[in-house]
Amino acid sequence: MFDKEKWQEIFSSLKNNKMRTTLTIFGVFWGIFMLIVMLGFGMGFKSMMQEGFGDFATNSLLIWPQQTTKAYKGFPRDRSYMFTNEDVQLIREKFPEIEFIAPKLRAFGIEGANNATRGTKTGAFSVEGTFPEYNLIDPSKITHGRFVNNVDIKEYKKVAVIGKHVKDVLFEEDENPLGEYIKINGIYFKVVGVLTKGASNISLGSDKDRSIVIPLTTFQKVYNRGNEVGFCAVTAVKEANIALVQQKINIFLRRRHSIAPDDDQAVGGFNLAKEFKKFFNMINSVVILIWIVGAATLLAGVIGVSNIMLVVVRERTKEIGIQRALGATPFKIMNNIITEAIFLTASSGYVGIVIGVGVIELVKKIANSSGSDNPFFTHAGVNLNVALMALLILVVFGALAGFIPAKRAINIKPIDALRDD
Amino acid sequence: MIELKGLHKSYITGNNKLHVLKGLDLTIEQGELVSVMGSSGSGKSTLLNVLGILDSYDEGFYKLNNTLMDNLSEKKAAQYRNNMLGFVFQSFNLISFKNAVENVALPLYYQGVNRKKRNMIALDYLDRMGLKEWADHMPNELSGGQKQRVAIARAMISKPKVILADEPTGALDSKTSLEVMDLFREINSSGITVIIVTHEKDISEQTDRIIHIKDGIIGSEFTSKN
Ligand SMILES: Nc1ncnc2c1ncn2[C@@H]1O[C@H](COP(=O)(O)OP(=O)(O)OP(=O)(O)O)[C@@H](O)[C@H]1O
Ligand SMILES: [Mg+2]
């Protein structure tokens, strides 16, 4: 591999025709450069998309009661109904493929009226009753204290987790809200935590920063909602098909609430998994497209190398003849030519990789220093595996590019090669 | 050392078939210094190429050192050329991007001798050719006579049994030609068989045996034992 005789030959033939060598090298360089840059920004694109989803549970589903659209069992159409605690309980017990189910109830300050006060400070916020599991499906970031827990639920505790904005309105800047009391619709609640928007850009309903979360059971009691539940967030275990789970739950709920079996409107639902999947499919097709375009560009470069090697072999026919007269085996001749092709592709490709990565890093640096938080730029990047893979492809392509010319070189009889002028 | 029997060789170009060697018989013993003469186009080079396993033949047989040279794989042929044979050409055929010593060392490279060692040996051979100071020069910096001496050193370095030279003095003036012939005689005196194709009478006269090719066979022979 590293013997001077061989490299002397390679470099002399490259040096003899600098322009040709440069153009050939540029072809491969450009192919791999494009591939790397596109993949790098493809990655930025991907994380831009993914950042939107954050840590939201992807295999999840939202359901809520809507008005019925069909008369059934003596009930008229357009009937309103609510889910109940028992529904939630039964669904949880009945369907093992469900990981979490978290019901939620919500009340607003009526027509924007202030519903939360503390001393002289007051504000209008969304008040939500929910289960601890809710924070596993649509996670908020708990900056102080804790979220609602099972003891709160069981003992109807009057505790509240307040949004960041709520805290800013009801508390002084340097005040510790934990353990303090606030009044919600005239009832005292102890603040046990502060939360803010989680990593996900998906927002279900109200702004988390402007909401107050209390235990569902407490909510039902305080607001006189009996055992009513508004909407439920459901996540299924990884292997489960969430669409199927949705169907089963719908059938179950229709039966329990005397809804016509073919009334598709009565139970509202939103399959997040489906949406996620659409998105990821789109991202993947973009990545595949990038590989196809990149590989095609690269292939064009490699074909250039192969062509140039054919020319080199033609030019060197006589020298190859001399070498064979002196005892060079066909293997040695082929080895030389293939090494040369690999060297051409791999070295120019390596430069392409380095410069491609450099360009991406530069863009990233500029984006970061200009304070951009657009992940398309800040998260652009090429991981090492992709770079190594590209290099491997180059070596393989290089070998292929050298193979045909090498084969041609040794198919000439030594005497014909020697006679060549 | 060399035994040819009923050797036939034709060239086929398109629809034409040119019968060049027509049942040629020839035996050359080890240590002989032989010249091959004949009119232009008589097949001297063709014969030498067959002897050098650079080309194939159609009929008859060719034994080199008692081994039949027929249907060899290109790998085997390369090995025989490397171990048994040395070539000297009219147009020198030095590798342009290698300097004198690297050119001479090339056959040893194909034998797998390491660079340091083979260049040392090559330098020794160049010294014998009186070209030690020219070791680092590229072929285009050498005169014709110097180039041919480099080529002869290269042919000798693998200690071949036979050296085949096709008009080695064809591109040299008469004084240089005589110097080159002196070299061949010296090489021959060390026991190596030397076969020289030539047009020139004063070259062939310096060999021990002159073979004339005519009509595709050996026409006449002249042996001078000195
Ligand atoms: N590769 C080839 N294809 C076709 N014909 C060839 C080939 N090589 C040689 N010939 C023909 O074969 C004949 C013998 O050629 P060869 O080169 O052996 O002659 P030669 O005796 O060496 O001649 P010269 O003294 O001119 O070198 C010539 O007529 C030549 O034209
Ligand atoms: Mg000739």
XYZ file of C-alpha atoms and ligand atoms in Angstrom:
679
model
C 0.000 0.000 0.000
C 2.563 2.537 1.091
C 5.402 1.779 -1.244
C 7.042 4.658 -2.973
C 7.266 3.044 -6.389
C 3.500 2.941 -6.643
C 2.838 6.465 -5.414
C 5.571 7.837 -7.630
C 3.671 6.464 -10.574
C 0.354 7.795 -9.358
C 1.616 11.277 -8.650
C 3.564 11.505 -11.860
C 0.491 10.719 -13.908
C -1.585 13.190 -11.928
C 1.064 15.859 -12.201
C 1.473 15.388 -15.936
C -1.987 16.675 -16.494
C -2.851 19.084 -13.737
C -5.931 20.563 -15.360
C -7.452 17.198 -16.030
C -6.670 16.011 -12.520
C -8.180 19.147 -11.011
C -11.412 18.810 -12.956
C -11.739 15.155 -12.068
C -11.098 15.811 -8.420
C -13.586 18.646 -8.481
C -16.334 16.340 -9.746
C -16.047 14.021 -6.781
C -15.409 16.879 -4.394
C -18.581 18.588 -5.500
C -20.663 15.426 -5.225
C -19.670 14.669 -1.686
C -19.722 18.324 -0.681
C -23.323 18.642 -1.835
C -24.272 15.425 -0.118
C -22.738 16.486 3.181
C -24.192 19.981 3.127
C -27.625 18.718 2.212
C -27.507 16.023 4.863
C -26.275 18.569 7.395
C -29.149 20.922 6.788
C -31.476 17.953 6.463
C -30.519 17.230 10.045
C -31.268 20.839 10.950
C -34.616 20.501 9.246
C -35.326 17.300 11.119
C -34.518 18.771 14.495
C -36.509 21.864 13.630
C -39.468 19.558 13.123
C -38.715 17.418 16.117
C -38.176 20.331 18.407
C -41.775 21.254 17.677
C -42.892 17.953 19.146
C -40.527 18.032 22.079
C -41.249 15.398 24.709
C -44.914 15.106 23.896
C -45.862 11.437 24.034
C -46.060 10.483 20.379
C -48.222 7.380 20.631
C -51.107 9.357 22.024
C -54.710 10.236 21.468
C -57.129 12.888 22.680
C -60.840 12.215 23.125
C -63.660 14.434 24.209
C -67.455 14.339 24.328
C -69.372 16.152 21.594
C -73.068 16.444 20.816
C -74.710 13.344 19.406
C -75.812 13.476 15.789
C -78.281 10.592 15.837
C -81.349 9.787 17.871
C -80.946 6.498 19.704
C -82.714 4.498 22.421
C -85.291 7.190 22.954
C -82.745 9.974 23.228
C -83.032 12.797 20.744
C -80.172 13.887 18.528
C -77.988 16.868 19.449
C -77.816 15.657 22.995
C -74.877 16.829 25.129
C -73.235 14.454 27.565
C -70.001 14.195 29.549
C -67.500 11.444 30.228
C -67.361 10.315 33.844
C -64.781 9.161 36.367
C -66.142 5.637 35.917
C -65.565 5.808 32.164
C -61.942 6.650 32.820
C -61.626 3.978 35.466
C -63.162 1.291 33.239
C -61.175 2.251 30.195
C -57.997 2.036 32.228
C -58.944 -1.424 33.498
C -60.374 -2.779 30.266
C -57.642 -1.970 27.794
C -54.196 -3.247 28.723
C -52.625 -1.536 25.698
C -53.276 1.826 27.345
C -50.278 3.207 29.171
C -51.798 6.312 30.709
C -55.206 7.951 30.633
C -55.536 11.412 32.087
C -58.857 13.205 32.213
C -59.120 16.940 32.452
C -61.720 19.526 33.375
C -61.364 23.195 32.783
C -62.946 26.450 33.931
C -62.138 29.979 32.901
C -62.563 33.229 34.730
C -66.067 33.899 33.497
C -65.928 36.271 30.547
C -62.415 37.267 31.457
C -63.374 38.151 35.008
C -60.652 37.729 37.554
C -60.853 34.351 39.268
C -57.617 34.207 41.239
C -56.513 36.627 43.896
C -53.852 36.992 46.491
C -54.086 39.983 48.712
C -54.449 42.925 46.413
C -53.080 41.091 43.387
C -55.565 39.524 41.073
C -55.839 37.970 37.592
C -57.944 35.891 35.188
C -56.552 32.421 34.482
C -57.617 29.078 33.182
C -58.194 26.629 36.016
C -57.781 22.966 35.171
C -58.455 19.842 37.145
C -56.435 16.809 36.134
C -54.601 13.638 37.147
C -50.876 13.270 37.808
C -50.560 11.158 34.639
C -51.402 14.165 32.546
C -47.931 15.506 33.032
C -46.502 12.308 31.508
C -48.485 12.707 28.308
C -48.214 16.448 27.719
C -45.332 17.360 30.002
C -44.932 20.756 31.562
C -41.674 21.854 33.010
C -41.951 22.041 36.800
C -39.649 24.869 37.829
C -40.471 24.802 41.548
C -42.155 22.279 43.817
C -44.166 19.497 42.245
C -47.102 18.545 40.070
C -50.461 17.238 41.352
C -50.020 13.775 42.954
C -52.179 10.791 43.848
C -52.575 11.801 47.487
C -54.007 15.149 46.323
C -56.486 13.256 44.171
C -57.510 10.817 46.865
C -57.851 13.373 49.647
C -59.410 16.189 47.581
C -56.546 18.429 48.600
C -56.844 22.104 47.876
C -53.441 22.464 46.259
C -52.503 24.295 43.110
C -49.670 24.221 40.613
C -49.491 27.645 39.047
C -48.169 28.759 35.692
C -45.153 30.989 35.475
C -47.208 33.954 34.414
C -49.674 33.341 37.246
C -46.808 33.493 39.677
C -45.561 36.733 38.138
C -48.995 38.296 38.559
C -49.803 37.068 42.056
C -46.335 37.181 43.650
C -43.518 39.619 44.031
C -40.523 38.857 41.923
C -38.321 37.551 44.750
C -41.136 35.851 46.630
C -41.191 32.069 47.073
C -44.718 30.976 46.143
C -44.381 27.453 47.544
C -46.570 26.991 50.641
C -48.351 30.297 50.075
C -52.108 30.474 49.622
C -54.033 31.926 46.720
C -57.770 32.300 46.355
C -59.454 30.697 43.356
C -63.098 31.639 42.944
C -63.181 32.468 46.612
C -61.565 29.255 47.859
C -58.057 29.050 49.317
C -55.544 26.795 47.611
C -52.002 26.126 48.747
C -49.391 26.588 46.014
C -47.268 23.434 45.744
C -45.546 24.028 42.415
C -44.777 26.332 39.553
C -44.810 25.124 35.977
C -44.010 26.432 32.568
C -44.343 25.276 28.996
C -42.431 22.056 28.375
C -40.150 21.293 25.439
C -43.050 20.748 23.085
C -44.544 23.424 20.889
C -47.791 21.508 20.787
C -50.311 23.286 22.909
C -53.535 21.626 23.935
C -56.001 24.303 24.785
C -54.807 27.027 27.037
C -51.404 28.545 27.567
C -49.711 26.590 30.336
C -47.996 29.647 31.730
C -51.398 31.242 32.313
C -53.126 28.306 33.896
C -53.599 26.901 37.364
C -53.632 23.129 37.749
C -55.476 21.531 40.642
C -56.422 17.892 41.399
C -59.343 16.693 39.266
C -61.284 15.441 42.268
C -60.939 18.763 44.035
C -62.038 20.525 40.870
C -65.150 18.380 40.564
C -66.095 19.078 44.182
C -65.343 22.775 44.206
C -67.061 23.483 40.908
C -69.946 21.104 41.560
C -69.216 18.938 38.561
C -70.050 15.616 40.235
C -68.112 12.891 38.462
C -67.944 14.661 35.108
C -64.840 14.643 33.013
C -64.104 16.821 29.979
C -61.535 15.520 27.664
C -59.027 12.716 28.162
C -55.496 12.348 26.967
C -54.548 8.715 26.305
C -51.216 7.138 25.523
C -50.800 3.577 24.383
C -47.820 1.319 25.032
C -45.201 1.408 22.283
C -46.283 -1.697 20.429
C -49.993 -0.862 20.394
C -51.780 0.527 17.377
C -53.271 3.744 18.657
C -55.899 3.923 15.899
C -57.214 0.549 16.992
C -57.236 1.656 20.609
C -59.213 4.716 19.606
C -61.794 2.571 17.849
C -62.193 0.287 20.851
C -62.577 3.200 23.239
C -65.166 4.806 20.964
C -67.259 1.658 20.806
C -67.011 1.296 24.554
C -68.020 4.908 25.243
C -70.914 4.867 22.763
C -72.345 1.834 24.449
C -71.975 3.349 27.938
C -73.583 6.614 26.956
C -76.388 5.185 24.832
C -75.042 6.640 21.631
C -75.951 5.165 18.267
C -73.192 2.686 17.240
C -72.799 4.489 13.914
C -72.646 8.000 15.405
C -69.073 8.840 14.573
C -69.374 12.433 15.716
C -70.440 11.870 19.310
C -66.981 11.056 20.613
C -64.506 13.606 19.391
C -60.969 12.403 18.886
C -57.572 13.401 17.642
C -54.957 10.795 16.871
C -51.617 12.454 17.477
C -49.680 9.390 16.443
C -51.094 9.746 12.970
C -49.985 13.344 12.738
C -46.559 12.543 14.116
C -46.209 9.751 11.641
C -47.098 11.999 8.730
C -44.460 14.404 9.859
C -41.766 11.823 10.350
C -42.578 10.279 6.997
C -42.143 13.641 5.407
C -38.817 14.160 7.143
C -37.668 10.720 6.086
C -38.622 11.298 2.487
C -36.649 14.509 2.522
C -33.623 12.621 3.848
C -34.057 9.884 1.244
C -34.331 12.494 -1.470
C -31.134 14.075 -0.247
C -29.329 10.741 -0.428
C -30.610 10.079 -3.925
C -29.636 13.493 -5.230
C -26.317 13.379 -3.394
C -25.518 9.873 -4.560
C -26.341 10.786 -8.148
C -24.038 13.795 -8.014
C -21.396 11.632 -6.443
C -21.866 8.950 -9.059
C -21.342 11.518 -11.797
C -18.061 12.460 -10.129
C -17.010 8.848 -9.846
C -17.814 8.176 -13.488
C -15.552 11.123 -14.219
C -12.768 9.403 -12.301
C -13.366 6.167 -14.162
C -13.179 7.975 -17.483
C -10.023 9.755 -16.573
C -8.476 6.477 -15.460
C -9.294 5.013 -18.853
C -7.433 7.885 -20.457
C -4.538 7.439 -18.049
C -4.355 3.749 -18.876
C -4.309 4.548 -22.574
C -1.547 7.065 -22.104
C 0.455 4.706 -19.988
C 0.004 1.675 -22.213
C 3.643 1.609 -23.170
C 4.846 2.031 -19.608
C 2.560 -0.766 -18.530
C 4.055 -2.873 -21.320
C 7.563 -2.145 -20.062
C 6.578 -3.002 -16.522
C 5.155 -6.289 -17.657
C 8.287 -7.104 -19.651
C 10.220 -6.515 -16.441
C 8.006 -8.942 -14.566
C 5.090 -6.964 -13.147
C 2.185 -9.343 -12.569
C -1.311 -8.408 -13.747
C -2.316 -8.156 -10.111
C 0.322 -5.547 -9.507
C -0.785 -3.509 -12.501
C -4.443 -3.673 -11.516
C -3.605 -2.897 -7.939
C -1.799 0.249 -9.026
C -4.620 1.521 -11.155
C -7.327 0.751 -8.626
C -5.303 2.351 -5.855
C -4.926 5.412 -7.995
C -8.683 5.602 -8.577
C -9.382 5.107 -4.879
C -6.806 7.722 -4.026
C -8.383 10.207 -6.417
C -11.919 9.674 -5.169
C -11.105 9.294 -1.507
C -8.808 12.281 -1.258
C -11.050 14.644 -3.186
C -14.034 13.229 -1.342
C -12.280 13.731 1.955
C -11.713 17.362 1.097
C -15.390 17.595 0.165
C -16.396 16.148 3.523
C -14.098 18.450 5.453
C -15.194 21.566 3.601
C -18.845 20.507 3.742
C -18.651 20.031 7.502
C -16.739 23.299 7.718
C -19.465 25.187 5.884
C -22.132 23.724 8.133
C -20.176 24.551 11.268
C -19.594 28.071 10.003
C -23.289 28.620 9.343
C -24.030 27.232 12.787
C -21.519 29.537 14.365
C -22.874 32.576 12.574
C -26.434 31.583 13.466
C -25.502 31.098 17.109
C -23.566 34.327 17.399
C -26.389 36.268 15.805
C -28.643 34.830 18.493
C -30.779 32.774 16.140
C -32.610 29.876 17.740
C -33.853 28.470 14.461
C -32.855 24.819 14.731
C -32.626 24.640 10.971
C -29.311 26.455 11.367
C -28.325 25.826 14.954
C -28.947 22.076 14.782
C -27.567 21.500 11.325
C -24.770 18.980 11.520
C -23.280 15.820 10.151
C -22.790 12.969 12.489
C -19.597 10.992 12.349
C -21.307 7.862 11.082
C -22.670 9.630 8.053
C -19.248 11.084 7.271
C -17.572 7.690 7.661
C -20.278 6.089 5.582
C -19.727 8.666 2.847
C -16.002 7.988 2.940
C -16.596 4.249 2.741
C -18.908 4.731 -0.229
C -16.178 6.787 -1.854
C -13.582 4.084 -1.406
C -15.935 1.477 -2.837
C -16.902 3.755 -5.721
C -13.240 4.553 -6.271
C -12.407 0.867 -6.516
C -15.248 0.401 -8.986
C -14.076 3.420 -10.943
C -10.614 1.889 -11.217
C -11.734 -1.612 -11.994
C -12.760 -1.245 -15.628
C -9.646 0.719 -16.635
C -7.471 -1.738 -14.706
C -9.088 -4.666 -16.443
C -8.525 -3.004 -19.769
C -4.869 -2.378 -18.937
C -4.133 -6.041 -18.384
C -6.229 -7.276 -21.268
C -3.703 -5.816 -23.668
C -0.984 -8.324 -24.556
C 2.390 -7.177 -23.211
C 3.823 -7.045 -26.706
C 0.990 -4.864 -27.981
C 1.443 -2.591 -25.005
C 5.155 -2.315 -25.733
C 4.513 -1.492 -29.376
C 2.219 1.381 -28.431
C 3.565 4.838 -29.222
C 18.811 -23.265 -22.668
C 16.506 -22.419 -25.554
C 14.869 -24.990 -27.765
C 12.477 -24.201 -30.584
C 10.951 -26.888 -32.738
C 8.658 -26.388 -35.729
C 7.637 -22.979 -34.495
C 4.865 -21.261 -36.433
C 3.565 -17.769 -35.893
C 1.073 -15.817 -37.959
C -0.342 -12.343 -37.533
C -3.981 -11.922 -38.342
C -5.087 -8.438 -39.271
C -8.673 -8.278 -40.409
C -9.064 -10.877 -43.145
C -5.367 -11.100 -43.858
C -3.148 -13.696 -42.368
C 0.573 -13.084 -42.450
C 2.599 -16.203 -41.869
C 5.876 -14.952 -40.372
C 7.566 -17.923 -38.697
C 7.139 -21.099 -40.692
C 8.331 -24.066 -38.728
C 11.464 -22.621 -37.263
C 13.918 -24.906 -35.445
C 16.554 -23.411 -33.187
C 18.632 -24.506 -30.240
C 20.747 -22.123 -28.200
C 22.926 -23.433 -25.412
C 23.566 -21.755 -22.141
C 26.296 -19.120 -22.328
C 26.083 -18.549 -26.061
C 26.365 -15.094 -27.576
C 24.124 -15.131 -30.600
C 23.099 -12.536 -33.141
C 20.000 -12.778 -35.293
C 20.062 -11.174 -38.706
C 17.725 -10.997 -41.646
C 16.055 -8.545 -43.913
C 13.492 -6.132 -42.574
C 10.184 -7.858 -42.005
C 11.756 -11.309 -41.934
C 10.479 -11.942 -38.383
C 13.483 -11.254 -36.163
C 11.519 -9.210 -33.667
C 8.674 -11.699 -33.829
C 11.074 -14.475 -32.885
C 12.563 -12.461 -30.054
C 9.108 -11.633 -28.673
C 8.206 -15.296 -28.611
C 11.468 -16.065 -26.848
C 10.666 -13.316 -24.344
C 7.172 -14.714 -23.664
C 5.856 -11.343 -24.670
C 3.894 -12.936 -27.469
C 2.362 -16.331 -28.137
C 3.023 -18.779 -30.970
C 0.708 -20.961 -32.984
C 2.410 -24.284 -33.500
C 5.494 -26.222 -32.479
C 7.078 -25.781 -29.097
C 9.346 -23.483 -27.169
C 11.293 -24.760 -24.193
C 13.126 -22.339 -21.965
C 15.495 -23.989 -19.515
C 13.725 -27.279 -20.292
C 10.321 -25.913 -19.398
C 7.616 -25.743 -22.033
C 6.477 -22.180 -22.566
C 2.949 -22.633 -23.741
C -0.395 -21.436 -22.499
C 1.138 -19.758 -19.506
C -1.060 -17.664 -17.297
C -0.063 -14.025 -17.444
C 1.086 -14.289 -13.842
C 3.409 -17.220 -14.591
C 4.692 -15.479 -17.697
C 5.460 -12.390 -15.638
C 7.416 -14.522 -13.191
C 9.466 -16.168 -15.954
C 10.198 -12.807 -17.513
C 11.247 -11.501 -14.154
C 13.485 -14.414 -13.138
C 14.787 -15.841 -16.377
C 14.851 -13.062 -18.909
C 16.242 -9.598 -19.377
C 15.159 -7.237 -22.144
C 17.066 -4.519 -23.960
C 15.152 -2.533 -26.553
C 16.168 -0.314 -29.431
C 14.231 2.587 -27.931
C 15.580 1.920 -24.413
C 12.096 1.886 -22.825
C 13.091 3.499 -19.572
C 10.268 4.666 -17.306
C 10.231 8.433 -17.720
C 9.243 9.404 -14.182
C 11.851 7.261 -12.490
C 15.491 8.196 -12.217
C 18.287 5.934 -13.422
C 18.747 3.975 -10.235
C 14.992 3.462 -9.771
C 14.712 2.240 -13.336
C 17.469 -0.278 -12.813
C 15.916 -1.436 -9.534
C 12.455 -2.016 -10.986
C 12.741 -5.796 -11.640
C 13.750 -6.268 -8.005
C 10.694 -4.272 -6.942
C 8.556 -6.885 -8.666
C 10.430 -9.551 -6.723
C 9.506 -7.801 -3.502
C 12.995 -6.667 -2.546
C 12.799 -3.668 -0.238
C 13.578 -0.248 -1.573
C 16.797 0.380 0.257
C 18.300 -2.926 -0.713
C 17.254 -2.879 -4.342
C 18.507 0.670 -4.858
C 21.830 -0.321 -3.361
C 22.133 -3.236 -5.755
C 21.007 -1.042 -8.648
C 23.651 1.525 -7.815
C 26.264 -1.209 -7.933
C 25.131 -2.230 -11.435
C 25.141 1.387 -12.578
C 28.677 1.654 -11.257
C 29.689 -1.289 -13.398
C 28.223 0.541 -16.400
C 30.260 3.569 -15.416
C 27.151 5.541 -14.604
C 27.372 5.942 -10.867
C 27.312 9.745 -11.027
C 24.198 9.603 -13.168
C 22.170 7.573 -10.706
C 19.875 10.447 -9.753
C 19.281 11.651 -13.286
C 15.997 11.222 -15.035
C 16.024 9.399 -18.405
C 15.490 12.614 -20.378
C 18.743 13.940 -18.922
C 20.783 11.052 -20.333
C 22.366 10.502 -23.748
C 21.330 7.571 -25.907
C 24.369 5.524 -24.950
C 23.808 6.249 -21.277
C 20.163 5.296 -21.539
C 21.055 2.013 -23.182
C 23.571 1.254 -20.468
C 20.904 1.961 -17.847
C 18.604 -0.408 -19.743
C 21.311 -3.073 -19.808
C 21.871 -2.680 -16.085
C 18.137 -3.073 -15.596
C 18.128 -6.226 -17.744
C 20.929 -7.690 -15.671
C 19.853 -6.835 -12.166
C 17.574 -9.840 -11.721
C 20.464 -12.126 -12.775
C 18.585 -13.590 -15.750
C 19.645 -16.693 -17.654
C 18.995 -15.044 -21.003
C 19.227 -11.465 -22.209
C 17.190 -10.594 -25.279
C 18.193 -7.451 -27.132
C 16.261 -6.151 -30.135
C 18.549 -3.842 -32.114
C 20.166 -2.475 -28.951
C 22.568 -0.350 -30.964
C 20.036 0.772 -33.539
C 19.771 4.245 -32.078
C 23.438 4.698 -31.210
C 26.462 5.960 -33.114
C 29.159 3.486 -34.051
C 31.534 4.326 -31.187
C 28.789 3.975 -28.571
C 27.580 0.854 -30.321
C 30.971 -0.743 -29.843
C 30.979 0.197 -26.160
C 27.563 -1.395 -25.742
C 28.765 -4.514 -27.528
C 31.719 -4.686 -25.163
C 29.229 -4.683 -22.323
C 27.238 -7.523 -23.856
C 30.374 -9.559 -24.316
C 31.334 -8.965 -20.730
C 27.871 -10.009 -19.580
C 28.116 -13.093 -21.767
C 31.455 -14.026 -20.325
C 29.800 -14.281 -16.924
C 27.730 -17.162 -18.325
C 24.542 -15.390 -19.346
C 23.100 -16.311 -22.715
C 22.785 -13.215 -24.905
C 20.683 -12.984 -28.048
C 21.002 -9.828 -30.122
C 18.885 -8.888 -33.108
C 20.777 -6.570 -35.417
C 21.082 -5.246 -38.922
C 24.692 -4.251 -38.624
C 27.396 -6.564 -39.792
C 30.093 -5.202 -37.486
C 27.801 -5.854 -34.540
C 27.016 -9.410 -35.523
C 30.644 -10.072 -36.219
C 31.355 -9.610 -32.532
C 29.091 -12.502 -31.597
C 30.004 -16.164 -31.551
C 27.152 -17.314 -33.719
C 25.142 -15.569 -36.402
C 21.680 -16.778 -37.313
C 20.019 -15.637 -40.530
C 16.282 -15.721 -40.803
C 14.869 -16.098 -44.244
C 11.377 -17.044 -45.374
C 10.327 -17.751 -41.813
C 13.014 -20.320 -41.029
C 16.709 -20.301 -40.198
C 18.355 -19.687 -43.538
C 22.036 -20.006 -42.788
C 24.277 -20.058 -39.787
C 27.773 -18.900 -39.228
C 29.742 -19.840 -36.176
C 33.031 -18.290 -35.224
C 34.794 -19.894 -32.329
C 37.387 -17.567 -30.987
N 1.493 -6.998 -34.400
C 1.579 -7.266 -35.700
N 0.472 -7.390 -36.428
C 0.524 -7.679 -37.737
N 1.652 -7.856 -38.401
C 2.803 -7.730 -37.737
C 2.822 -7.444 -36.359
N 4.117 -7.391 -35.928
C 4.858 -7.626 -37.047
N 4.089 -7.843 -38.108
C 4.546 -8.193 -39.464
O 5.272 -9.384 -39.351
C 6.396 -9.312 -40.160
C 7.610 -9.565 -39.302
O 7.777 -8.472 -38.432
P 9.022 -8.320 -37.452
O 8.793 -7.135 -36.624
O 9.246 -9.612 -36.757
O 10.190 -8.074 -38.494
P 11.720 -7.738 -38.212
O 12.474 -8.841 -38.782
O 11.915 -7.462 -36.771
O 11.889 -6.440 -39.058
P 12.811 -5.161 -38.770
O 14.167 -5.543 -39.125
O 12.259 -4.114 -39.663
O 12.639 -4.838 -37.329
C 6.417 -7.952 -40.817
O 5.929 -8.111 -42.130
C 5.458 -7.151 -40.007
O 4.768 -6.260 -40.825
Mg 12.427 -5.779 -35.649
